[in-house]
Structure formats: structure tokens, C-alpha cells
């Protein structure tokens, strides 16, 4: 079943997938065991004339065993999960690439801080739905919402985070493979929810430099700024 | 206790003199718990038809997006354009499918119908503690149902923010374009909360005070244990939802901003309040089915339930833990991630009592003498489907995996394995099992099996592949999967699911035929057709007003099947064996 998982292109993705597989095997074995016993019992103990059911109210040792066994497995899964979770959600690593993504019905508004690395300055560049990032670099997304709750989801990154109005949430990832991926909204956000999607464009190093140069030409920084702020208004 | 029993014994003479009741007192404004139970059953089954049809429209849209839906030409604009569905209407459809199924099908049938019908009969008393309150509880629920259905006919259409109605989407009319639909949705559920409050007070009082002599707490059938625990959960959980809905309504109508940032409110507050109600609610939907399945498995295995005390205590454990797991619905919501870890731990813990119950059901079957009646088949389906629903829950409890599967079809698969595979199979089992007691006639076994097998197969064909969609990343609540390149390869699965869902709908026709045929022309039921031990089977089928001739006295627990003390394979709770002391009021 897990072969249906989308391709994995993030550094923390394999950790999530390993846990996914582990739970898949554990629950798979449990399912086969329990259903196997269920089917075996209903076949073996089906009604036949003259047979009487075994009269028993339970077995304490057995009941203790099947309480402790699942408890141990679940504690182990909990500990394994905590490590992965903290890595992804608790401690965002430092990053040179910060991009503000503001969700609005039904688009992702992407704001690049420009060469000065600061938001809300003249060299910012704002565009709907196109998120350009470099490969193999930690990227920080500062996630906001203008209206309702949305959810930033990139299946291939194994990343999902709700965007809340009135809050900025830091999300990070490090993409390992250049390409173009979809950014659907995963939280119902109104009549335009279906079809609300952006594009994550992961560039290799050279390509990313080109994109930067095209956007912010090194010599004529001043005019580029003016252009981009016009584009933003338009 | 002896007092109430004494009061109870005085009643039948009184009732015997007044059997003549007007039609309205008997069928409409009845205070008899059995009639109220039947009323809740009809309300629930009627709503199930509506909820099911809404699901069919949702499924058509997902399989063949933006195509013309057959037979819907009569639905006016702006909902459908000559049979083509508007995305906002699609949102209203899945919102109302879930709302109706949860609040107007599973709750009225499991809690309203079987709670009312079974509690007095199984604990051995003549009626509920507060019969008039009981009558009001049904009629308030009926009013709530009318308000909910009225929402389909107001301008702007019905609520379309999901059954979870996350604010601020639900709090500001312009975000959805829905005005009175969402308001009526809030009002209806507030009213339903009043009904359920009246019911739960009644159940708790009745079970605590009115048990027959000898009916100790640990001689109660597990169905009654489950309903008792559910009544306590309802009493404590529903007011939280009512308060939240009141705040939402004020946000919409009075300009407050409890759930909106700019006015000083907080969108996450809604989610905390909603899920603080919502998670106990999940157990409100499943615990009665667990109790019912336990009783039916024991009866048709002709064997005592395995680990009776563990079964009761695990339900109590689930009920307590259900108050501290709500945050697992909010791992990706922006809640502090550290809180995510604590909710993950409590969620892992709540899986343990569910595992105990499953193993005890297996233990009950082991060494049994199993009779495959229709109620038994449905109870076995309950167990096996609950196993899948329970195991799939572990994926989302693990916070890192939940990052990926949250808000995907994996969740949709999980909830349907629990609420359809669990609660609805529990409902079918209960209807087939108690129909003879409710209506005095047996349901047809052949039709019952013609209903069960296609339902069981179509159910799995419908909901199992949803796990695969979820693994592929398919989001919930989208109107057209083909808008996403990464979902295009999954579309054949959507088509398969939709065809299976239509089969699942058609598979209910034998049930409807069986239900109404048996109601009028079924074989007359004897007092105890299943040779069961519990008290309801010592009353006539159907029981008259006042239920029992003389009130029963209880000598033992409910699960003495195949006891070596008697030659028959059952030993009713009321039967006194030679040498046993005469029971006194406890």
C-alpha cells in the first residue's frame, strides 16, 4: 500500500516514511493475527448439534499479557515519534533563505525579501503561487494567513502546516531534488478550496543563481526594485 | 433503592386500569420509554436516507468531477447548473452528510432509541425516572431536526464549513457565502444539545436509582454500562459544544469576535472547544456499539463474555482518557508542538483499553458454540471493522506520520471504519437483535443475510481504498481531484470507490424491505426468541406499558451461558436456582 506514497524530496522525509513503514508492519501483523484468529474461531467453533460452549469468564494472566504487550509497542512508537517530531517542528535550523507565504482565499501570496534579506523593504518581490527555492539548502517559510485557516502542504516534502490568521508560524524544509511540485491547500478554506494550489520550484544551484539574477539584476538594482514594487501593486 | 422499587411495583395495577390511551398520547406525545425509543429509531432511519443520498452526490462529484449528475436537474441554481454542481454546494453536501450522520443518525439511534428502549427493560424497571422529560427530549430533537433540514431551503444554501465548522471560515458569512444556513446549523445543534442533556440526566438517574432488586452494578449488561458511561460523557461534553456554538453565533450575528484575531479573539479557541467536545463525541458514537456487540457476541457464542470486569473498566478508562486526547486533531493546527507530544502520548494510551476489548471479544468467541444469525454477523462485522479503524488510528497518533496524512483521505477512511464499520454495524446488529422485542415480530433471516453480505463487501470496497488515496496525498474536501497533477494517477481509485458506494447504497434496499415487511407481516416473536439471559427477554414481546408483570428479581450476572449448573445453555438473570437465597433489594 505504501508504494502509493509520493516521491520523497526532503531531508526529514525518510524519517517520516520509516516510521510510516514501521507502523504499517506492526499494524499489518496485528491485523493478520487478530483477523486470522477471528476467522479461525468462527470456523472452528461454529454451531454443531450436541456441542456445548466452554464455560469460562476469563483468564487474568492472559488479560494482563494482552494489556502489557500493546502498551509496550505504543510506548516505543511514542518515543520514536517524539524524536522525528521535535526535529521537524520544534527546532527549525538556521537558514539564509527566508520567504514569507501568506495564504488568502484561494491563493498563496509569496513574498521574497530580496537581496537585503528584510521584508517590507523596497527590494521585496511579491507574486502569487510561485515559490522558488534552492536545492540542498535549508529554507524557512514564515507562514501567515489573511482570512481563514489554510494548510500549506507539499506531499513530496512530507510537510504540512496550517496557516492561521493573526499568527506567523515558522516552517522549514530542505529539498533534495530540483523540480516543480504542487502546493495544495489541505484545510477547507471556502468555495475556492479545491484548486487552491501553488508551485514549489526547486532550482539547482546554478539555476537558482540565474533566477536571482533575473529577478534582481546586480547592476541596476534600483530600477528592478521599482519594477517589482510596481508588479506588486498590479 | 427499596423505596423506588416499592413505588415501581405500585404502578402496574394503576396502568392496568388505564390501558386505553388516545392515539396522540400513545403514538405522538407518548411518555412510554419504548414508544420514545421507537420514535428516535424512525427519526434516525429517516435521516439516514437523507445523509446517505448526500454522500452519493459527493461521491459522484469525486469520480466524475464537474460532469452532469444524473437525476439532479430539479436542484435549482446557484446550487446546480443544469445538473453541474457548484463548488460551494459541494462543500455544503459533505458538511451536511457528516452533520446528519453524526448528530441525527448515530446519536438518535444508538443513544436515543436503544438508550430509551433498553435501559428500563434491561435493568428491570417500568419506565425512565422522568417520563415527561423523556418525551420532551424526543420532541426537542425532532424540532432540532426540522431546523437542520430547513437550512437546505434558505438563500445562500446550507452550512458549508465542514461538520467541524472551523472558525473564522464559519464565523464570517462572506468567507463561505453562507448566511442563514450556518446560523440554522448552530441553532439546530444547540437545540439538539438541550435534548441530549435531558436524555442523559434521565439515563443516569434511572440507572443509578431504579435497578431491579439484585441488579448490582456489576450485574449490568455491558450495553447498559456503555449507555451509562455515554450519558455521563454527553452530560459533560455537550455543554462545551453548546457554549462554543453560542459564541460562533454571536460572532456571526452580534459582531463579537471570539474566534477572529482582529477583534482580540483566537481562531484556535474554536478548535480547542470543538474537539474538547468532539473527541468524547467519538466515543459517544462507538461505546454503545461496543456494549451491544459484547452482548450479542456472548448470546450467539452461547458463552459468558470474556473478562466482564475488564470490559466494563476499559470502557470507563476510555471515557476518562477521552477528555485528554482532543489535541490529536490539532497536531498541524499551529498549536505549540510540545503540546502535540503530550497529546500523542495520551492518544497512544487510549489505544490500550481498545486493544483489551478486542482481545476479550476474541476470547468470547474462543470455545463458543457460534450461531450465525443476522445480529451475530453484524456484531462480528463490528469487531473486525473496529480492528481496522482502531489500527489505522495509530498512524495519525504518531505525530510525524500525521504531518503527512492529516487532512487526507486516510482520515476519511479511518472515521468511516469507526463510525460506519463500528457504529452503523452496531446499529444493524441491535436492530436485528431487538426488533422482536420492539415490535413483537421477527425480522426475516434470509433478507437479513441478503442485506448483510453485500453491505459488508461494498463497505470495504468503498472505504478501504480511501487509505490508499490518503497515502497518495489526496486531500479531504476537494471538489475536483483532477485539478492536481499528483492526484491524476489516483483517479481510477476514486471511480472504484464511487461505484462501490452506490452498491453500498443499493445494498440497503433489502433492509428497508425487511424492516417494513417484518413490522406488519413478520413471524410473531416469542418472549425470548434468542434464549438470552437479560431482563428484557422476560417481558412480553412487545412489552406492555409498565413492561413487567411483577418486577423481576436478579440473581446473577447477564452472561451465564452454558453454565454447568443447568442443562440448558442459558441461565436467565431472574431464574432462582434451588439453594440460592431469596434476593433482597440492594
PDB file of N, CA and C in Angstrom, chain B residues 56-148:
ATOM      1  N   UNK B  56     -23.993  10.139  -1.766  1.00  0.00           N
ATOM      2  CA  UNK B  56     -23.960   9.678  -3.159  1.00  0.00           C
ATOM      3  C   UNK B  56     -23.587  10.838  -4.098  1.00  0.00           C
ATOM      4  N   UNK B  57     -24.157  12.036  -3.825  1.00  0.00           N
ATOM      5  CA  UNK B  57     -23.827  13.199  -4.657  1.00  0.00           C
ATOM      6  C   UNK B  57     -22.341  13.540  -4.524  1.00  0.00           C
ATOM      7  N   UNK B  58     -21.833  13.502  -3.285  1.00  0.00           N
ATOM      8  CA  UNK B  58     -20.415  13.795  -3.061  1.00  0.00           C
ATOM      9  C   UNK B  58     -19.554  12.813  -3.851  1.00  0.00           C
ATOM     10  N   UNK B  59     -19.939  11.535  -3.791  1.00  0.00           N
ATOM     11  CA  UNK B  59     -19.129  10.516  -4.471  1.00  0.00           C
ATOM     12  C   UNK B  59     -19.173  10.688  -5.995  1.00  0.00           C
ATOM     13  N   UNK B  60     -20.350  11.027  -6.530  1.00  0.00           N
ATOM     14  CA  UNK B  60     -20.417  11.240  -7.982  1.00  0.00           C
ATOM     15  C   UNK B  60     -19.417  12.310  -8.392  1.00  0.00           C
ATOM     16  N   UNK B  61     -19.419  13.410  -7.639  1.00  0.00           N
ATOM     17  CA  UNK B  61     -18.561  14.535  -7.975  1.00  0.00           C
ATOM     18  C   UNK B  61     -17.081  14.127  -7.951  1.00  0.00           C
ATOM     19  N   UNK B  62     -16.710  13.297  -6.992  1.00  0.00           N
ATOM     20  CA  UNK B  62     -15.300  12.918  -6.885  1.00  0.00           C
ATOM     21  C   UNK B  62     -14.874  11.966  -7.991  1.00  0.00           C
ATOM     22  N   UNK B  63     -15.798  11.131  -8.451  1.00  0.00           N
ATOM     23  CA  UNK B  63     -15.421  10.188  -9.504  1.00  0.00           C
ATOM     24  C   UNK B  63     -15.423  10.862 -10.874  1.00  0.00           C
ATOM     25  N   UNK B  64     -16.446  11.658 -11.126  1.00  0.00           N
ATOM     26  CA  UNK B  64     -16.570  12.307 -12.443  1.00  0.00           C
ATOM     27  C   UNK B  64     -16.745  13.801 -12.222  1.00  0.00           C
ATOM     28  N   UNK B  65     -15.648  14.496 -11.862  1.00  0.00           N
ATOM     29  CA  UNK B  65     -15.757  15.892 -11.452  1.00  0.00           C
ATOM     30  C   UNK B  65     -16.336  16.767 -12.551  1.00  0.00           C
ATOM     31  N   UNK B  66     -17.157  17.690 -12.121  1.00  0.00           N
ATOM     32  CA  UNK B  66     -17.711  18.727 -12.984  1.00  0.00           C
ATOM     33  C   UNK B  66     -18.516  18.169 -14.150  1.00  0.00           C
ATOM     34  N   UNK B  67     -18.976  16.935 -14.031  1.00  0.00           N
ATOM     35  CA  UNK B  67     -19.852  16.392 -15.070  1.00  0.00           C
ATOM     36  C   UNK B  67     -21.291  16.574 -14.602  1.00  0.00           C
ATOM     37  N   UNK B  68     -22.206  16.220 -15.492  1.00  0.00           N
ATOM     38  CA  UNK B  68     -23.613  16.371 -15.148  1.00  0.00           C
ATOM     39  C   UNK B  68     -24.045  15.213 -14.252  1.00  0.00           C
ATOM     40  N   UNK B  69     -24.596  15.532 -13.092  1.00  0.00           N
ATOM     41  CA  UNK B  69     -25.034  14.482 -12.169  1.00  0.00           C
ATOM     42  C   UNK B  69     -26.434  14.054 -12.558  1.00  0.00           C
ATOM     43  N   UNK B  70     -26.648  12.738 -12.786  1.00  0.00           N
ATOM     44  CA  UNK B  70     -27.981  12.300 -13.204  1.00  0.00           C
ATOM     45  C   UNK B  70     -29.032  12.572 -12.123  1.00  0.00           C
ATOM     46  N   UNK B  71     -30.251  12.757 -12.540  1.00  0.00           N
ATOM     47  CA  UNK B  71     -31.418  12.888 -11.654  1.00  0.00           C
ATOM     48  C   UNK B  71     -31.395  14.111 -10.757  1.00  0.00           C
ATOM     49  N   UNK B  72     -30.544  15.093 -11.091  1.00  0.00           N
ATOM     50  CA  UNK B  72     -30.489  16.253 -10.205  1.00  0.00           C
ATOM     51  C   UNK B  72     -30.890  17.531 -10.909  1.00  0.00           C
ATOM     52  N   UNK B  73     -31.523  17.394 -12.078  1.00  0.00           N
ATOM     53  CA  UNK B  73     -31.927  18.572 -12.836  1.00  0.00           C
ATOM     54  C   UNK B  73     -32.855  19.497 -12.058  1.00  0.00           C
ATOM     55  N   UNK B  74     -33.557  18.935 -11.074  1.00  0.00           N
ATOM     56  CA  UNK B  74     -34.535  19.736 -10.321  1.00  0.00           C
ATOM     57  C   UNK B  74     -33.888  20.622  -9.261  1.00  0.00           C
ATOM     58  N   UNK B  75     -32.603  20.410  -8.961  1.00  0.00           N
ATOM     59  CA  UNK B  75     -31.961  21.246  -7.944  1.00  0.00           C
ATOM     60  C   UNK B  75     -31.633  22.599  -8.577  1.00  0.00           C
ATOM     61  N   UNK B  76     -32.138  23.688  -8.014  1.00  0.00           N
ATOM     62  CA  UNK B  76     -32.043  24.987  -8.702  1.00  0.00           C
ATOM     63  C   UNK B  76     -30.655  25.607  -8.611  1.00  0.00           C
ATOM     64  N   UNK B  77     -30.428  26.618  -9.455  1.00  0.00           N
ATOM     65  CA  UNK B  77     -29.246  27.457  -9.319  1.00  0.00           C
ATOM     66  C   UNK B  77     -29.397  28.249  -8.031  1.00  0.00           C
ATOM     67  N   UNK B  78     -28.375  28.674  -7.342  1.00  0.00           N
ATOM     68  CA  UNK B  78     -26.970  28.534  -7.719  1.00  0.00           C
ATOM     69  C   UNK B  78     -26.317  27.257  -7.182  1.00  0.00           C
ATOM     70  N   UNK B  79     -27.125  26.227  -6.827  1.00  0.00           N
ATOM     71  CA  UNK B  79     -26.525  25.006  -6.274  1.00  0.00           C
ATOM     72  C   UNK B  79     -26.040  24.096  -7.403  1.00  0.00           C
ATOM     73  N   UNK B  80     -26.944  23.901  -8.368  1.00  0.00           N
ATOM     74  CA  UNK B  80     -26.585  23.074  -9.511  1.00  0.00           C
ATOM     75  C   UNK B  80     -26.943  23.871 -10.763  1.00  0.00           C
ATOM     76  N   UNK B  81     -26.078  23.798 -11.748  1.00  0.00           N
ATOM     77  CA  UNK B  81     -26.371  24.448 -13.013  1.00  0.00           C
ATOM     78  C   UNK B  81     -26.681  23.359 -14.023  1.00  0.00           C
ATOM     79  N   UNK B  82     -27.969  23.092 -14.213  1.00  0.00           N
ATOM     80  CA  UNK B  82     -28.408  22.032 -15.115  1.00  0.00           C
ATOM     81  C   UNK B  82     -27.681  20.719 -14.791  1.00  0.00           C
ATOM     82  N   UNK B  83     -27.632  20.399 -13.511  1.00  0.00           N
ATOM     83  CA  UNK B  83     -27.005  19.148 -13.115  1.00  0.00           C
ATOM     84  C   UNK B  83     -25.517  19.244 -12.861  1.00  0.00           C
ATOM     85  N   UNK B  84     -24.921  20.398 -13.116  1.00  0.00           N
ATOM     86  CA  UNK B  84     -23.496  20.566 -12.815  1.00  0.00           C
ATOM     87  C   UNK B  84     -23.354  21.234 -11.458  1.00  0.00           C
ATOM     88  N   UNK B  85     -22.533  20.636 -10.607  1.00  0.00           N
ATOM     89  CA  UNK B  85     -22.506  21.057  -9.215  1.00  0.00           C
ATOM     90  C   UNK B  85     -21.622  22.285  -9.014  1.00  0.00           C
ATOM     91  N   UNK B  86     -22.117  23.210  -8.196  1.00  0.00           N
ATOM     92  CA  UNK B  86     -21.317  24.374  -7.828  1.00  0.00           C
ATOM     93  C   UNK B  86     -20.387  23.969  -6.665  1.00  0.00           C
ATOM     94  N   UNK B  87     -19.107  24.443  -6.684  1.00  0.00           N
ATOM     95  CA  UNK B  87     -18.191  24.024  -5.609  1.00  0.00           C
ATOM     96  C   UNK B  87     -18.712  24.357  -4.216  1.00  0.00           C
ATOM     97  N   UNK B  88     -19.388  25.502  -4.066  1.00  0.00           N
ATOM     98  CA  UNK B  88     -19.901  25.859  -2.737  1.00  0.00           C
ATOM     99  C   UNK B  88     -20.985  24.872  -2.299  1.00  0.00           C
ATOM    100  N   UNK B  89     -21.784  24.405  -3.256  1.00  0.00           N
ATOM    101  CA  UNK B  89     -22.818  23.421  -2.939  1.00  0.00           C
ATOM    102  C   UNK B  89     -22.174  22.092  -2.552  1.00  0.00           C
ATOM    103  N   UNK B  90     -21.076  21.759  -3.234  1.00  0.00           N
ATOM    104  CA  UNK B  90     -20.340  20.542  -2.865  1.00  0.00           C
ATOM    105  C   UNK B  90     -19.904  20.615  -1.404  1.00  0.00           C
ATOM    106  N   UNK B  91     -19.382  21.792  -1.001  1.00  0.00           N
ATOM    107  CA  UNK B  91     -18.971  21.953   0.400  1.00  0.00           C
ATOM    108  C   UNK B  91     -20.148  21.746   1.352  1.00  0.00           C
ATOM    109  N   UNK B  92     -21.320  22.258   0.963  1.00  0.00           N
ATOM    110  CA  UNK B  92     -22.499  22.072   1.802  1.00  0.00           C
ATOM    111  C   UNK B  92     -22.880  20.593   1.879  1.00  0.00           C
ATOM    112  N   UNK B  93     -22.693  19.875   0.763  1.00  0.00           N
ATOM    113  CA  UNK B  93     -23.090  18.458   0.742  1.00  0.00           C
ATOM    114  C   UNK B  93     -22.290  17.629   1.736  1.00  0.00           C
ATOM    115  N   UNK B  94     -20.933  17.773   1.709  1.00  0.00           N
ATOM    116  CA  UNK B  94     -20.189  16.915   2.657  1.00  0.00           C
ATOM    117  C   UNK B  94     -20.345  17.405   4.089  1.00  0.00           C
ATOM    118  N   UNK B  95     -20.540  18.731   4.247  1.00  0.00           N
ATOM    119  CA  UNK B  95     -20.782  19.252   5.600  1.00  0.00           C
ATOM    120  C   UNK B  95     -22.052  18.623   6.177  1.00  0.00           C
ATOM    121  N   UNK B  96     -23.108  18.618   5.368  1.00  0.00           N
ATOM    122  CA  UNK B  96     -24.383  18.119   5.869  1.00  0.00           C
ATOM    123  C   UNK B  96     -24.415  16.596   5.949  1.00  0.00           C
ATOM    124  N   UNK B  97     -23.680  15.913   5.074  1.00  0.00           N
ATOM    125  CA  UNK B  97     -23.606  14.454   5.185  1.00  0.00           C
ATOM    126  C   UNK B  97     -23.080  14.075   6.565  1.00  0.00           C
ATOM    127  N   UNK B  98     -21.960  14.701   6.955  1.00  0.00           N
ATOM    128  CA  UNK B  98     -21.357  14.356   8.245  1.00  0.00           C
ATOM    129  C   UNK B  98     -22.246  14.807   9.390  1.00  0.00           C
ATOM    130  N   UNK B  99     -22.764  16.033   9.303  1.00  0.00           N
ATOM    131  CA  UNK B  99     -23.594  16.547  10.395  1.00  0.00           C
ATOM    132  C   UNK B  99     -24.787  15.632  10.635  1.00  0.00           C
ATOM    133  N   UNK B 100     -25.465  15.273   9.550  1.00  0.00           N
ATOM    134  CA  UNK B 100     -26.668  14.450   9.689  1.00  0.00           C
ATOM    135  C   UNK B 100     -26.309  13.069  10.218  1.00  0.00           C
ATOM    136  N   UNK B 101     -25.273  12.456   9.664  1.00  0.00           N
ATOM    137  CA  UNK B 101     -24.942  11.093  10.090  1.00  0.00           C
ATOM    138  C   UNK B 101     -24.536  11.055  11.565  1.00  0.00           C
ATOM    139  N   UNK B 102     -23.789  12.052  12.008  1.00  0.00           N
ATOM    140  CA  UNK B 102     -23.308  12.027  13.386  1.00  0.00           C
ATOM    141  C   UNK B 102     -24.405  12.438  14.366  1.00  0.00           C
ATOM    142  N   UNK B 103     -25.028  13.593  14.100  1.00  0.00           N
ATOM    143  CA  UNK B 103     -25.958  14.138  15.090  1.00  0.00           C
ATOM    144  C   UNK B 103     -27.384  13.614  14.942  1.00  0.00           C
ATOM    145  N   UNK B 104     -27.768  13.180  13.745  1.00  0.00           N
ATOM    146  CA  UNK B 104     -29.168  12.822  13.539  1.00  0.00           C
ATOM    147  C   UNK B 104     -29.376  11.363  13.155  1.00  0.00           C
ATOM    148  N   UNK B 105     -28.291  10.599  13.025  1.00  0.00           N
ATOM    149  CA  UNK B 105     -28.469   9.172  12.744  1.00  0.00           C
ATOM    150  C   UNK B 105     -27.868   8.347  13.877  1.00  0.00           C
ATOM    151  N   UNK B 106     -26.563   8.435  14.048  1.00  0.00           N
ATOM    152  CA  UNK B 106     -25.920   7.547  15.019  1.00  0.00           C
ATOM    153  C   UNK B 106     -26.339   7.908  16.446  1.00  0.00           C
ATOM    154  N   UNK B 107     -26.324   9.195  16.788  1.00  0.00           N
ATOM    155  CA  UNK B 107     -26.739   9.550  18.152  1.00  0.00           C
ATOM    156  C   UNK B 107     -28.205   9.227  18.434  1.00  0.00           C
ATOM    157  N   UNK B 108     -29.157   9.622  17.579  1.00  0.00           N
ATOM    158  CA  UNK B 108     -30.548   9.272  17.881  1.00  0.00           C
ATOM    159  C   UNK B 108     -30.780   7.765  17.956  1.00  0.00           C
ATOM    160  N   UNK B 109     -30.120   6.998  17.086  1.00  0.00           N
ATOM    161  CA  UNK B 109     -30.423   5.565  17.110  1.00  0.00           C
ATOM    162  C   UNK B 109     -29.723   4.885  18.284  1.00  0.00           C
ATOM    163  N   UNK B 110     -28.411   5.056  18.397  1.00  0.00           N
ATOM    164  CA  UNK B 110     -27.707   4.310  19.455  1.00  0.00           C
ATOM    165  C   UNK B 110     -28.077   4.832  20.836  1.00  0.00           C
ATOM    166  N   UNK B 111     -28.064   6.153  20.993  1.00  0.00           N
ATOM    167  CA  UNK B 111     -28.303   6.699  22.328  1.00  0.00           C
ATOM    168  C   UNK B 111     -29.797   6.933  22.545  1.00  0.00           C
ATOM    169  N   UNK B 112     -30.445   7.628  21.586  1.00  0.00           N
ATOM    170  CA  UNK B 112     -31.855   7.956  21.754  1.00  0.00           C
ATOM    171  C   UNK B 112     -32.737   6.727  21.727  1.00  0.00           C
ATOM    172  N   UNK B 113     -32.621   5.932  20.672  1.00  0.00           N
ATOM    173  CA  UNK B 113     -33.506   4.765  20.551  1.00  0.00           C
ATOM    174  C   UNK B 113     -33.119   3.661  21.521  1.00  0.00           C
ATOM    175  N   UNK B 114     -31.905   3.140  21.400  1.00  0.00           N
ATOM    176  CA  UNK B 114     -31.582   1.973  22.227  1.00  0.00           C
ATOM    177  C   UNK B 114     -31.386   2.346  23.683  1.00  0.00           C
ATOM    178  N   UNK B 115     -30.896   3.562  23.950  1.00  0.00           N
ATOM    179  CA  UNK B 115     -30.816   4.017  25.339  1.00  0.00           C
ATOM    180  C   UNK B 115     -32.191   4.005  25.971  1.00  0.00           C
ATOM    181  N   UNK B 116     -33.156   4.592  25.299  1.00  0.00           N
ATOM    182  CA  UNK B 116     -34.505   4.654  25.835  1.00  0.00           C
ATOM    183  C   UNK B 116     -35.163   3.303  25.943  1.00  0.00           C
ATOM    184  N   UNK B 117     -35.058   2.549  24.855  1.00  0.00           N
ATOM    185  CA  UNK B 117     -35.775   1.288  24.838  1.00  0.00           C
ATOM    186  C   UNK B 117     -35.183   0.300  25.846  1.00  0.00           C
ATOM    187  N   UNK B 118     -33.847   0.245  25.900  1.00  0.00           N
ATOM    188  CA  UNK B 118     -33.221  -0.850  26.639  1.00  0.00           C
ATOM    189  C   UNK B 118     -33.005  -0.567  28.121  1.00  0.00           C
ATOM    190  N   UNK B 119     -32.735   0.686  28.489  1.00  0.00           N
ATOM    191  CA  UNK B 119     -32.329   0.904  29.879  1.00  0.00           C
ATOM    192  C   UNK B 119     -33.382   0.391  30.869  1.00  0.00           C
ATOM    193  N   UNK B 120     -34.633   0.864  30.799  1.00  0.00           N
ATOM    194  CA  UNK B 120     -35.594   0.353  31.784  1.00  0.00           C
ATOM    195  C   UNK B 120     -35.799  -1.165  31.676  1.00  0.00           C
ATOM    196  N   UNK B 121     -35.828  -1.693  30.434  1.00  0.00           N
ATOM    197  CA  UNK B 121     -36.070  -3.127  30.275  1.00  0.00           C
ATOM    198  C   UNK B 121     -34.904  -3.959  30.798  1.00  0.00           C
ATOM    199  N   UNK B 122     -33.683  -3.518  30.556  1.00  0.00           N
ATOM    200  CA  UNK B 122     -32.539  -4.353  30.945  1.00  0.00           C
ATOM    201  C   UNK B 122     -32.176  -4.208  32.405  1.00  0.00           C
ATOM    202  N   UNK B 123     -32.577  -3.096  33.056  1.00  0.00           N
ATOM    203  CA  UNK B 123     -32.287  -3.008  34.484  1.00  0.00           C
ATOM    204  C   UNK B 123     -33.502  -3.433  35.305  1.00  0.00           C
ATOM    205  N   UNK B 124     -34.616  -3.699  34.637  1.00  0.00           N
ATOM    206  CA  UNK B 124     -35.779  -4.231  35.333  1.00  0.00           C
ATOM    207  C   UNK B 124     -36.603  -3.168  36.043  1.00  0.00           C
ATOM    208  N   UNK B 125     -37.048  -2.165  35.294  1.00  0.00           N
ATOM    209  CA  UNK B 125     -37.951  -1.187  35.899  1.00  0.00           C
ATOM    210  C   UNK B 125     -39.033  -0.846  34.880  1.00  0.00           C
ATOM    211  N   UNK B 126     -39.989  -0.009  35.284  1.00  0.00           N
ATOM    212  CA  UNK B 126     -41.179   0.175  34.435  1.00  0.00           C
ATOM    213  C   UNK B 126     -41.031   1.307  33.439  1.00  0.00           C
ATOM    214  N   UNK B 127     -40.238   2.282  33.758  1.00  0.00           N
ATOM    215  CA  UNK B 127     -40.048   3.380  32.811  1.00  0.00           C
ATOM    216  C   UNK B 127     -38.827   4.168  33.267  1.00  0.00           C
ATOM    217  N   UNK B 128     -38.543   5.242  32.542  1.00  0.00           N
ATOM    218  CA  UNK B 128     -37.461   6.134  32.939  1.00  0.00           C
ATOM    219  C   UNK B 128     -37.841   6.881  34.213  1.00  0.00           C
ATOM    220  N   UNK B 129     -36.830   7.464  34.846  1.00  0.00           N
ATOM    221  CA  UNK B 129     -37.084   8.208  36.067  1.00  0.00           C
ATOM    222  C   UNK B 129     -37.993   9.409  35.800  1.00  0.00           C
ATOM    223  N   UNK B 130     -37.798  10.070  34.654  1.00  0.00           N
ATOM    224  CA  UNK B 130     -38.584  11.278  34.354  1.00  0.00           C
ATOM    225  C   UNK B 130     -39.248  11.128  32.993  1.00  0.00           C
ATOM    226  N   UNK B 131     -40.432  10.481  32.948  1.00  0.00           N
ATOM    227  CA  UNK B 131     -41.045  10.177  31.644  1.00  0.00           C
ATOM    228  C   UNK B 131     -41.399  11.423  30.834  1.00  0.00           C
ATOM    229  N   UNK B 132     -41.840  12.497  31.485  1.00  0.00           N
ATOM    230  CA  UNK B 132     -42.233  13.680  30.713  1.00  0.00           C
ATOM    231  C   UNK B 132     -40.991  14.341  30.102  1.00  0.00           C
ATOM    232  N   UNK B 133     -39.930  14.400  30.899  1.00  0.00           N
ATOM    233  CA  UNK B 133     -38.662  14.927  30.398  1.00  0.00           C
ATOM    234  C   UNK B 133     -38.209  14.101  29.192  1.00  0.00           C
ATOM    235  N   UNK B 134     -38.456  12.801  29.280  1.00  0.00           N
ATOM    236  CA  UNK B 134     -38.075  11.892  28.219  1.00  0.00           C
ATOM    237  C   UNK B 134     -38.832  12.212  26.936  1.00  0.00           C
ATOM    238  N   UNK B 135     -40.130  12.451  27.076  1.00  0.00           N
ATOM    239  CA  UNK B 135     -40.945  12.820  25.922  1.00  0.00           C
ATOM    240  C   UNK B 135     -40.414  14.122  25.320  1.00  0.00           C
ATOM    241  N   UNK B 136     -40.129  15.087  26.196  1.00  0.00           N
ATOM    242  CA  UNK B 136     -39.635  16.378  25.696  1.00  0.00           C
ATOM    243  C   UNK B 136     -38.318  16.192  24.966  1.00  0.00           C
ATOM    244  N   UNK B 137     -37.483  15.300  25.485  1.00  0.00           N
ATOM    245  CA  UNK B 137     -36.183  15.101  24.854  1.00  0.00           C
ATOM    246  C   UNK B 137     -36.361  14.654  23.403  1.00  0.00           C
ATOM    247  N   UNK B 138     -37.359  13.795  23.127  1.00  0.00           N
ATOM    248  CA  UNK B 138     -37.570  13.430  21.725  1.00  0.00           C
ATOM    249  C   UNK B 138     -38.091  14.607  20.920  1.00  0.00           C
ATOM    250  N   UNK B 139     -39.078  15.318  21.445  1.00  0.00           N
ATOM    251  CA  UNK B 139     -39.692  16.363  20.619  1.00  0.00           C
ATOM    252  C   UNK B 139     -38.753  17.538  20.395  1.00  0.00           C
ATOM    253  N   UNK B 140     -37.890  17.788  21.351  1.00  0.00           N
ATOM    254  CA  UNK B 140     -36.878  18.823  21.138  1.00  0.00           C
ATOM    255  C   UNK B 140     -35.908  18.369  20.035  1.00  0.00           C
ATOM    256  N   UNK B 141     -35.559  17.084  20.047  1.00  0.00           N
ATOM    257  CA  UNK B 141     -34.686  16.560  18.985  1.00  0.00           C
ATOM    258  C   UNK B 141     -35.375  16.671  17.631  1.00  0.00           C
ATOM    259  N   UNK B 142     -36.682  16.407  17.600  1.00  0.00           N
ATOM    260  CA  UNK B 142     -37.408  16.486  16.331  1.00  0.00           C
ATOM    261  C   UNK B 142     -37.407  17.927  15.812  1.00  0.00           C
ATOM    262  N   UNK B 143     -37.614  18.896  16.726  1.00  0.00           N
ATOM    263  CA  UNK B 143     -37.573  20.303  16.323  1.00  0.00           C
ATOM    264  C   UNK B 143     -36.192  20.647  15.775  1.00  0.00           C
ATOM    265  N   UNK B 144     -35.173  20.161  16.469  1.00  0.00           N
ATOM    266  CA  UNK B 144     -33.812  20.400  16.013  1.00  0.00           C
ATOM    267  C   UNK B 144     -33.600  19.843  14.609  1.00  0.00           C
ATOM    268  N   UNK B 145     -34.158  18.673  14.345  1.00  0.00           N
ATOM    269  CA  UNK B 145     -34.046  18.069  13.015  1.00  0.00           C
ATOM    270  C   UNK B 145     -34.723  18.930  11.962  1.00  0.00           C
ATOM    271  N   UNK B 146     -35.888  19.472  12.301  1.00  0.00           N
ATOM    272  CA  UNK B 146     -36.603  20.323  11.348  1.00  0.00           C
ATOM    273  C   UNK B 146     -35.769  21.572  11.050  1.00  0.00           C
ATOM    274  N   UNK B 147     -35.183  22.168  12.098  1.00  0.00           N
ATOM    275  CA  UNK B 147     -34.350  23.359  11.892  1.00  0.00           C
ATOM    276  C   UNK B 147     -33.179  23.008  10.981  1.00  0.00           C
ATOM    277  N   UNK B 148     -32.578  21.838  11.237  1.00  0.00           N
ATOM    278  CA  UNK B 148     -31.425  21.450  10.426  1.00  0.00           C
ATOM    279  C   UNK B 148     -31.826  21.281   8.966  1.00  0.00           C
TER     280      UNK B 148
END
